[in-house]
PDB file of C-alpha atoms in Angstrom:
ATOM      1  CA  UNK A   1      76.716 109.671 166.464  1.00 65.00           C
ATOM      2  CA  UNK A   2      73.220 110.174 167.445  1.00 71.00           C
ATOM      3  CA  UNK A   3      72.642 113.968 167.518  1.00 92.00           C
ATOM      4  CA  UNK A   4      69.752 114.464 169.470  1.00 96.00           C
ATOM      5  CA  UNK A   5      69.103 111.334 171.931  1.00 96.00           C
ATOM      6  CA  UNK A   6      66.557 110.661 174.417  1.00 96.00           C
ATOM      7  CA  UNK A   7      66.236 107.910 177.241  1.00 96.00           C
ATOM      8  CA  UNK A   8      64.616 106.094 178.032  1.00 97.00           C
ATOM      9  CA  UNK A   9      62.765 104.893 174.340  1.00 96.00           C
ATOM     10  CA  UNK A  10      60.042 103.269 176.342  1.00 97.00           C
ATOM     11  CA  UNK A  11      58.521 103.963 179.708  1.00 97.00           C
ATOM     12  CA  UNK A  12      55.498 102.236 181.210  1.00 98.00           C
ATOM     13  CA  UNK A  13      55.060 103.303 184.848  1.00 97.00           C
ATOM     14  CA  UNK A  14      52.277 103.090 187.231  1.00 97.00           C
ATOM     15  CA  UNK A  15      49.782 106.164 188.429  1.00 97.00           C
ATOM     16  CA  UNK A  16      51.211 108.392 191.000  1.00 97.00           C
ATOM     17  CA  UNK A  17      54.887 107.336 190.064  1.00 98.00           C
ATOM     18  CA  UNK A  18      57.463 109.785 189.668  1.00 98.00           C
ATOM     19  CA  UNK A  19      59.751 109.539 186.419  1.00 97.00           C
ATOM     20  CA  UNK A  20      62.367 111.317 184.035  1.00 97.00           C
ATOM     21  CA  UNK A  21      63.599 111.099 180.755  1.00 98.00           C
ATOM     22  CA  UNK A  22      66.771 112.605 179.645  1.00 97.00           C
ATOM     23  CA  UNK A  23      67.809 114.271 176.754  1.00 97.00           C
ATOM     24  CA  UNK A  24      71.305 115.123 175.259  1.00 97.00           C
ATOM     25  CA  UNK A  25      72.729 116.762 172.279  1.00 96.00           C
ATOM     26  CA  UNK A  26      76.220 116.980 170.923  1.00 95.00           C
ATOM     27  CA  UNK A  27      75.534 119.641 167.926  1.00 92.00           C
ATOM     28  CA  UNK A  28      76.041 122.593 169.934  1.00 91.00           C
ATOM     29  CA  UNK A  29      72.823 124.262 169.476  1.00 90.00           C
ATOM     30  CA  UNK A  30      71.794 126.696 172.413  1.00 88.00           C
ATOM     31  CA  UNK A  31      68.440 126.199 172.328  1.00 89.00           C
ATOM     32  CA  UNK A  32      66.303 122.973 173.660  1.00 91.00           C
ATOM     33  CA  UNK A  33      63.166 121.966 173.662  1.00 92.00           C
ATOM     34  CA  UNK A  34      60.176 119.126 174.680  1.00 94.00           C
ATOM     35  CA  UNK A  35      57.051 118.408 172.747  1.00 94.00           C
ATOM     36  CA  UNK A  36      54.153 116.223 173.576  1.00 95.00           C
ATOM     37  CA  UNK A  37      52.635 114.035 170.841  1.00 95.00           C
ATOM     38  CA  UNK A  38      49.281 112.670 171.817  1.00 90.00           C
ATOM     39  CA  UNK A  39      47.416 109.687 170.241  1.00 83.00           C
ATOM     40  CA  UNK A  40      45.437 112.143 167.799  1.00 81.00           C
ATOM     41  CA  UNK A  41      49.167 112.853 166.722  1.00 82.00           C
ATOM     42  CA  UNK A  42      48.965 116.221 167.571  1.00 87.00           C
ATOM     43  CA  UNK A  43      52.526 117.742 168.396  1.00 90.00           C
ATOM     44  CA  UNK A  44      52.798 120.740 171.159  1.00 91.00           C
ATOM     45  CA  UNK A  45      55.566 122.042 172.348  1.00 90.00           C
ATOM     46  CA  UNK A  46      55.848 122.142 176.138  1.00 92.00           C
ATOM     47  CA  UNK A  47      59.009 123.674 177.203  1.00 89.00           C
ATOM     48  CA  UNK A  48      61.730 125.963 175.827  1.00 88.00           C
ATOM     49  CA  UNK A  49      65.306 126.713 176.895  1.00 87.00           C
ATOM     50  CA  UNK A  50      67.768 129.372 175.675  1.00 85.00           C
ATOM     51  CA  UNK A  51      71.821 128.841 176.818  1.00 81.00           C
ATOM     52  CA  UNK A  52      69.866 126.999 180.311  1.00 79.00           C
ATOM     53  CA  UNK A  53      67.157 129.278 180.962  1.00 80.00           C
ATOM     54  CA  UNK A  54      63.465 128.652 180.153  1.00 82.00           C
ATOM     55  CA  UNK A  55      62.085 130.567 177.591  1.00 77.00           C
ATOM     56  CA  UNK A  56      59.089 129.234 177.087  1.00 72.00           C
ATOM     57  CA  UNK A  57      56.322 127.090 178.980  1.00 75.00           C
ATOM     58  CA  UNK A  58      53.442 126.094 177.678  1.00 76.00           C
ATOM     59  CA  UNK A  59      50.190 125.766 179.857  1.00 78.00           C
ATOM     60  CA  UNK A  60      51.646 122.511 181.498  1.00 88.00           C
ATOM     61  CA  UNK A  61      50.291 121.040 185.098  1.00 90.00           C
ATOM     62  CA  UNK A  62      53.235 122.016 187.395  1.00 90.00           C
ATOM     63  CA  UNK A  63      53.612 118.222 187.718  1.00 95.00           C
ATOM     64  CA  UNK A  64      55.656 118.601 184.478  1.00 94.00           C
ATOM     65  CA  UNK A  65      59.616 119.802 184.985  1.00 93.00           C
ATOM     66  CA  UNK A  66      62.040 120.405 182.513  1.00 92.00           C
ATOM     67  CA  UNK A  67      65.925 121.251 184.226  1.00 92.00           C
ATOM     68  CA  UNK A  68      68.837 122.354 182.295  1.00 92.00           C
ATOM     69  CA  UNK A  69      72.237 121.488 183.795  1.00 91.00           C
ATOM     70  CA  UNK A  70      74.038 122.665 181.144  1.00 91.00           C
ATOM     71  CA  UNK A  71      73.089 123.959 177.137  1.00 88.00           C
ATOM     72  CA  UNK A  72      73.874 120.292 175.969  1.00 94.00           C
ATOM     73  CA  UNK A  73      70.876 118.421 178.151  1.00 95.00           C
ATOM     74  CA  UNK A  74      67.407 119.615 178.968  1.00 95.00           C
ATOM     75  CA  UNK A  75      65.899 117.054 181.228  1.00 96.00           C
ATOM     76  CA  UNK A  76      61.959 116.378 182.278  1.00 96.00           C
ATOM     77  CA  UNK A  77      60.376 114.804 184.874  1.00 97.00           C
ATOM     78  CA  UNK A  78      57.272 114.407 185.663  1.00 96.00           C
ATOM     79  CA  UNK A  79      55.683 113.701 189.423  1.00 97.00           C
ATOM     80  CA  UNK A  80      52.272 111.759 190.314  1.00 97.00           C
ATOM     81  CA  UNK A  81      52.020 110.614 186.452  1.00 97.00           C
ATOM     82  CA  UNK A  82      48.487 110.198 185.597  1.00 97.00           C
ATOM     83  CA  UNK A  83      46.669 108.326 183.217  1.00 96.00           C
ATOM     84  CA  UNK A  84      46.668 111.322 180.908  1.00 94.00           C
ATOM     85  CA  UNK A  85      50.095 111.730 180.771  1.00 96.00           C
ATOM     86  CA  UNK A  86      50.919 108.777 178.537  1.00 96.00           C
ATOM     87  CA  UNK A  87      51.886 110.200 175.437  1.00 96.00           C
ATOM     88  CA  UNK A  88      55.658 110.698 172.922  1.00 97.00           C
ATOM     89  CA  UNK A  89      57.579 112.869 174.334  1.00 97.00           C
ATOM     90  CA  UNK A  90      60.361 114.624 172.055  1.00 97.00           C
ATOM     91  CA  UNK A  91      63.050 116.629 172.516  1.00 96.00           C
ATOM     92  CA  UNK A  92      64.354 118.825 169.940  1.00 94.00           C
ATOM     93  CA  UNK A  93      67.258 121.278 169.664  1.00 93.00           C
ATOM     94  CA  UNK A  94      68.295 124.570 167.386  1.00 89.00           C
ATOM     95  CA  UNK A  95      70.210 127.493 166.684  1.00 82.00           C
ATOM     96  CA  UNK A  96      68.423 130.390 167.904  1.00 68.00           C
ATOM     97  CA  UNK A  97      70.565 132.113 165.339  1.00 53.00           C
ATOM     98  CA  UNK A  98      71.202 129.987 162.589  1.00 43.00           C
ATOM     99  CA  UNK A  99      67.618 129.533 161.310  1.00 55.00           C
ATOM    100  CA  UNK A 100      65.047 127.177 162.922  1.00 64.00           C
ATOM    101  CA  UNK A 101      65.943 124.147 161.444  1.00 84.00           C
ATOM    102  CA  UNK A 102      65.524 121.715 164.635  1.00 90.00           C
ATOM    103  CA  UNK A 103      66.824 118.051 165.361  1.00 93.00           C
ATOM    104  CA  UNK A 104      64.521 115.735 166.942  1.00 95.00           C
ATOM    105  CA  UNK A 105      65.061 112.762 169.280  1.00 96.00           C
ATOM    106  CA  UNK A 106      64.021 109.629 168.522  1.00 95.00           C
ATOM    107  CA  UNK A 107      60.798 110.261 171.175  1.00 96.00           C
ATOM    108  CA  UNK A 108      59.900 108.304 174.694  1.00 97.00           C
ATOM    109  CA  UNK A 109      56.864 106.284 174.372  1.00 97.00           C
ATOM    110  CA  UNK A 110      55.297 106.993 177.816  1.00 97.00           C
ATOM    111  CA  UNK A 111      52.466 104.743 179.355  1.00 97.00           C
ATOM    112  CA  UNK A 112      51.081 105.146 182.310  1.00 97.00           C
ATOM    113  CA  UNK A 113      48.823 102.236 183.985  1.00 97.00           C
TER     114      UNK A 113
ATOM    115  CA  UNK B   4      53.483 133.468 164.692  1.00 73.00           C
ATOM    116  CA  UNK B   5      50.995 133.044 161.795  1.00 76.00           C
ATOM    117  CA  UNK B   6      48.835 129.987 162.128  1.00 85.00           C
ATOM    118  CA  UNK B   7      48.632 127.359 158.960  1.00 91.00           C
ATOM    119  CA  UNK B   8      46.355 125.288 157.539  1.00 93.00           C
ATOM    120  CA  UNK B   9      46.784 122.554 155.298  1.00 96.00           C
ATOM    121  CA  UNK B  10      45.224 119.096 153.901  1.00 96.00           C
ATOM    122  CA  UNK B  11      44.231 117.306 156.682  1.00 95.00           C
ATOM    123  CA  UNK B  12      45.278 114.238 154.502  1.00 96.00           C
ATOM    124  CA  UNK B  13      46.348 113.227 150.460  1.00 97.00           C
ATOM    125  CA  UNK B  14      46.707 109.874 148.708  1.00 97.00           C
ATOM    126  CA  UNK B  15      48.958 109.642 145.857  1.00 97.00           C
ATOM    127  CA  UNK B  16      50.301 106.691 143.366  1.00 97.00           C
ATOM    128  CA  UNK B  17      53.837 106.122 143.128  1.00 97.00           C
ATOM    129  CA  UNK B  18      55.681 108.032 140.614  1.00 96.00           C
ATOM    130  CA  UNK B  19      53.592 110.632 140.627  1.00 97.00           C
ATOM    131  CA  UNK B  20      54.433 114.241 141.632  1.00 97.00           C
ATOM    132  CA  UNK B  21      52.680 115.495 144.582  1.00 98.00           C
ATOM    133  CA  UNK B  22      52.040 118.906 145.817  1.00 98.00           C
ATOM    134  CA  UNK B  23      50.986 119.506 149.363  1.00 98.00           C
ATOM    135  CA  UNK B  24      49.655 123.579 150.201  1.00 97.00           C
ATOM    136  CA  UNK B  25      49.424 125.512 152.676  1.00 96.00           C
ATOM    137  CA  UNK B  26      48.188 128.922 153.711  1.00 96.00           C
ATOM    138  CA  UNK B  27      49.547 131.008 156.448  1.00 94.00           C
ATOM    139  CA  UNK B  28      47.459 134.703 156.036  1.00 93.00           C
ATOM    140  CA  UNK B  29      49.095 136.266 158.343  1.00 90.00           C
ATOM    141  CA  UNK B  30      52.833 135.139 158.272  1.00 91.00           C
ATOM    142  CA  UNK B  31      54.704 138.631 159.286  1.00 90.00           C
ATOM    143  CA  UNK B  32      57.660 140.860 157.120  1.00 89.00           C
ATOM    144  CA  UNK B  33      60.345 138.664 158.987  1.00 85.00           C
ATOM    145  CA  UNK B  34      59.041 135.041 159.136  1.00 89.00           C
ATOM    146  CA  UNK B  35      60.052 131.936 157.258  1.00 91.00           C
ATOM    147  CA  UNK B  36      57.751 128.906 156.019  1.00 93.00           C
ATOM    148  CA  UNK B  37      59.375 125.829 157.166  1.00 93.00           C
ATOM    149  CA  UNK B  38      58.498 122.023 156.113  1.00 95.00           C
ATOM    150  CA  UNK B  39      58.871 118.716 158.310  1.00 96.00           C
ATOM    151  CA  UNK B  40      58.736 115.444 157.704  1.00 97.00           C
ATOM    152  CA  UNK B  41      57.728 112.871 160.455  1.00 96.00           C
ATOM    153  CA  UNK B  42      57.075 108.826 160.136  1.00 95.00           C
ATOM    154  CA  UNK B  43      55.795 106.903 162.549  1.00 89.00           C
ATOM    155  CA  UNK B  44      57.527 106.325 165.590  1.00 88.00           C
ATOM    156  CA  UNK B  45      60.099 108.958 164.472  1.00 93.00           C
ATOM    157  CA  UNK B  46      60.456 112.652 165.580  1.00 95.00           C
ATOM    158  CA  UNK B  47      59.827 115.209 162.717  1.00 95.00           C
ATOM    159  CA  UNK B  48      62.222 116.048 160.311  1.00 95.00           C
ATOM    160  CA  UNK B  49      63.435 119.098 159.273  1.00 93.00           C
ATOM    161  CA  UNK B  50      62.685 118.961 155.022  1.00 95.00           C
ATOM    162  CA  UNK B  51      62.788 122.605 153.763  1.00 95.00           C
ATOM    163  CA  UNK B  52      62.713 126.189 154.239  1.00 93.00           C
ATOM    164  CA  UNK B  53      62.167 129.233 152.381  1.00 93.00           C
ATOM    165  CA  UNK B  54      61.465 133.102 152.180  1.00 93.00           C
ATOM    166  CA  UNK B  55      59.938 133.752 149.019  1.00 90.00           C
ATOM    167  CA  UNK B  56      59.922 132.575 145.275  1.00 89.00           C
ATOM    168  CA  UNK B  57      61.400 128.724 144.894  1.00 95.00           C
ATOM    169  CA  UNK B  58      63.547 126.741 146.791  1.00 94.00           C
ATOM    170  CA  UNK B  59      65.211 123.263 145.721  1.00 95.00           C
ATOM    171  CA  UNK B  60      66.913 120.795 147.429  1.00 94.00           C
ATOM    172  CA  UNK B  61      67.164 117.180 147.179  1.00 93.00           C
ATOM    173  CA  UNK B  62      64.235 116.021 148.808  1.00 92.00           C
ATOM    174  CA  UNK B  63      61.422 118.979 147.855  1.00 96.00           C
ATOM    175  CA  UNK B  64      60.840 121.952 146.091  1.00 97.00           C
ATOM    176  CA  UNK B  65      59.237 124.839 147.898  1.00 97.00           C
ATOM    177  CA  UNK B  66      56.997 127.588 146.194  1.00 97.00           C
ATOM    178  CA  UNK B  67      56.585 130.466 147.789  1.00 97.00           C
ATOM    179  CA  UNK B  68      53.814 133.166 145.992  1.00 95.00           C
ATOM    180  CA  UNK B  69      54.962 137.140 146.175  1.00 95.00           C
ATOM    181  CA  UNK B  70      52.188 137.672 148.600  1.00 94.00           C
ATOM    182  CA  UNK B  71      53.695 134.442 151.308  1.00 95.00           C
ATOM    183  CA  UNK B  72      50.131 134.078 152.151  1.00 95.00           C
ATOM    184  CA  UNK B  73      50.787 130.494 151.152  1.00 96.00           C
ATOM    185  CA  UNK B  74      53.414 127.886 150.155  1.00 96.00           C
ATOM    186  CA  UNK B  75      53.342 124.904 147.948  1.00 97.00           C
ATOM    187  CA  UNK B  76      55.807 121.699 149.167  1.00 98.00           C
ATOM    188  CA  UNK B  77      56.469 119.657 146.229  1.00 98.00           C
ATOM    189  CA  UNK B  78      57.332 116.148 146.520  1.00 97.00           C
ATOM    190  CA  UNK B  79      58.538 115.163 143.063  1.00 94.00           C
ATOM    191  CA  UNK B  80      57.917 111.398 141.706  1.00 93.00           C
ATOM    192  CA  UNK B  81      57.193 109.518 145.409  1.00 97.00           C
ATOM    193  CA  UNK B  82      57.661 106.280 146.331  1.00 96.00           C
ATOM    194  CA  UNK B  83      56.395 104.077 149.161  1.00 96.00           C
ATOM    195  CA  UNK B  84      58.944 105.681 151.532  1.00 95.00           C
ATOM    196  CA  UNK B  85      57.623 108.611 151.369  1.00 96.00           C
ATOM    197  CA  UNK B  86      54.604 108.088 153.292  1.00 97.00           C
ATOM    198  CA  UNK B  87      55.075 110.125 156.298  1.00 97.00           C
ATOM    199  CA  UNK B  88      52.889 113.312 157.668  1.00 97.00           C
ATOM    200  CA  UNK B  89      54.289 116.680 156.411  1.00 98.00           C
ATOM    201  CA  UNK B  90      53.567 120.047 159.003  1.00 96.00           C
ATOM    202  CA  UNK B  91      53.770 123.762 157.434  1.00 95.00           C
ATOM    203  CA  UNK B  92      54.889 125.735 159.666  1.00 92.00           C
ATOM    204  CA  UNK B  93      55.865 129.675 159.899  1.00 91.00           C
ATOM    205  CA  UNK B  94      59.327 130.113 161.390  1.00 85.00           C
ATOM    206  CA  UNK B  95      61.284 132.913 162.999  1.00 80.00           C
ATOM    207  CA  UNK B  96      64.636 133.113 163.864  1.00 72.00           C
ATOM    208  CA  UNK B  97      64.758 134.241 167.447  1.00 70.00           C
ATOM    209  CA  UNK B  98      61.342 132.832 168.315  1.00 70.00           C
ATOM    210  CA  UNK B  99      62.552 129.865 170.508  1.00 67.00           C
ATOM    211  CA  UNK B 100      59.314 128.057 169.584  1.00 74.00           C
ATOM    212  CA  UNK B 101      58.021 125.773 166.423  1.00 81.00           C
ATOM    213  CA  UNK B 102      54.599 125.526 166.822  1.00 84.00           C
ATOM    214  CA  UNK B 103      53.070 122.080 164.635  1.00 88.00           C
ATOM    215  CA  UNK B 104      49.338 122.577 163.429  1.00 87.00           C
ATOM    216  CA  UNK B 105      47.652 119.125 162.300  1.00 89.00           C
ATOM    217  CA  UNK B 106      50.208 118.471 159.248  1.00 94.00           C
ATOM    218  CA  UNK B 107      49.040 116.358 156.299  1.00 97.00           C
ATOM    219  CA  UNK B 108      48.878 113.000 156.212  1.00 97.00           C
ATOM    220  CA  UNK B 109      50.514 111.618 152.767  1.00 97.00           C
ATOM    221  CA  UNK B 110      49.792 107.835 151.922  1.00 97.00           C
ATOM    222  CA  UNK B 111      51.521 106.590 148.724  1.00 97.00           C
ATOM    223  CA  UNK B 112      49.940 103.799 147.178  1.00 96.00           C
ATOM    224  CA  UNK B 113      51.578 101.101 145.412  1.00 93.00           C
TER     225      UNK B 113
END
């Protein structure tokens, strides 16, 4: 049983497209969250959600957004993708109580053409 | 949270033992230093945490000074596998955020 799991694993889209990519967890954590990794590798966190409700965002173009349905999926999508957009995209989940140990997906390679 | 830096990057043979540092001057009374793990085309890993003093398990070894203005992750006797990039960060529980700095990339050579 995967415990964090994104889809989908790859994504190559065309400019001005509209997509999402959906996340999932089964360990129960409360907390949620998406990074970006760029090609220089570096890893920043975009979004954070507590028990549904965003905690924390990140200075991300308002093209970018995350929805919670419920504490076990935190969703993103992203409108009029550009060029700069292509990127890994991971979601990760924790116990806001437990410690910070956090469980990564396996990341969506996004490429936008 | 307290920024880190560490080694942009380390080589090391197999076998050996390596130790990657990291300083984080201004990590605050209640925060925890926190080690991950990432290979490529994987999302990080969660390796290690600790306090203060040393913590074992049975991947690392974490040192931890009485001042916490650094921490030492010690990889003992790597192998090929372990090739990955390791991030330092400072933790706190409540914080809803892990911030990554630049992590260090460790290449073990043959």
């Amino acid at each position: 049983d995967t415990a964090v799991s994104q889809t989908p694993k790859y994504l190559v889209t065309q400019m001005g497209n509209d997509k999402s990519i959906k996340c999932e967890q089964n360990l129960g954590h409360d907390t949620m969250y998406w990074y970006k990794q760029d090609s220089k590798k570096f890893l920043k966190i975009m979004f954070s959600y507590n028990n549904k409700e965003l905690i924390i965002n990140e200075t991300v173009p308002n093209r970018f957004s995350p929805k919670s349905p419920d504490k076990a999926h935190l969703n993103l999508h992203i409108n009029s993708l550009e060029l700069g957009d292509s990127a890994v995209y991971f979601c990760a989940s924790s116990n806001m109580d437990g410690g910070t140990e956090a469980f990564f997906g396996q990341g969506t390679r996004l490429t936008v053409v | 949270l307290a920024k880190t830096t560490q080694p942009i990057s380390m080589d090391s043979y197999e076998g050996q033992e390596v130790n990657i540092t990291c300083s984080h001057n201004n990590i605050a009374t209640n925060d925890y230093i926190t080690w991950y793990q990432q290979f490529p085309s994987q999302g990080p890993r969660f390796i290690i945490q600790g306090y203060k003093t040393k913590v074992t398990n049975e991947v690392a070894s974490l040192f931890i000074p009485a001042d916490r203005k650094s921490s030492t992750l010690s990889l003992p006797r790597v192998s090929l596998s372990d090739t990955a990039v390791y991030y330092c960060l400072v933790t706190r529980t409540g914080a809803n955020n892990l911030f990554f700095g630049t992590g260090t990339r460790l290449t073990v050579i043959p």
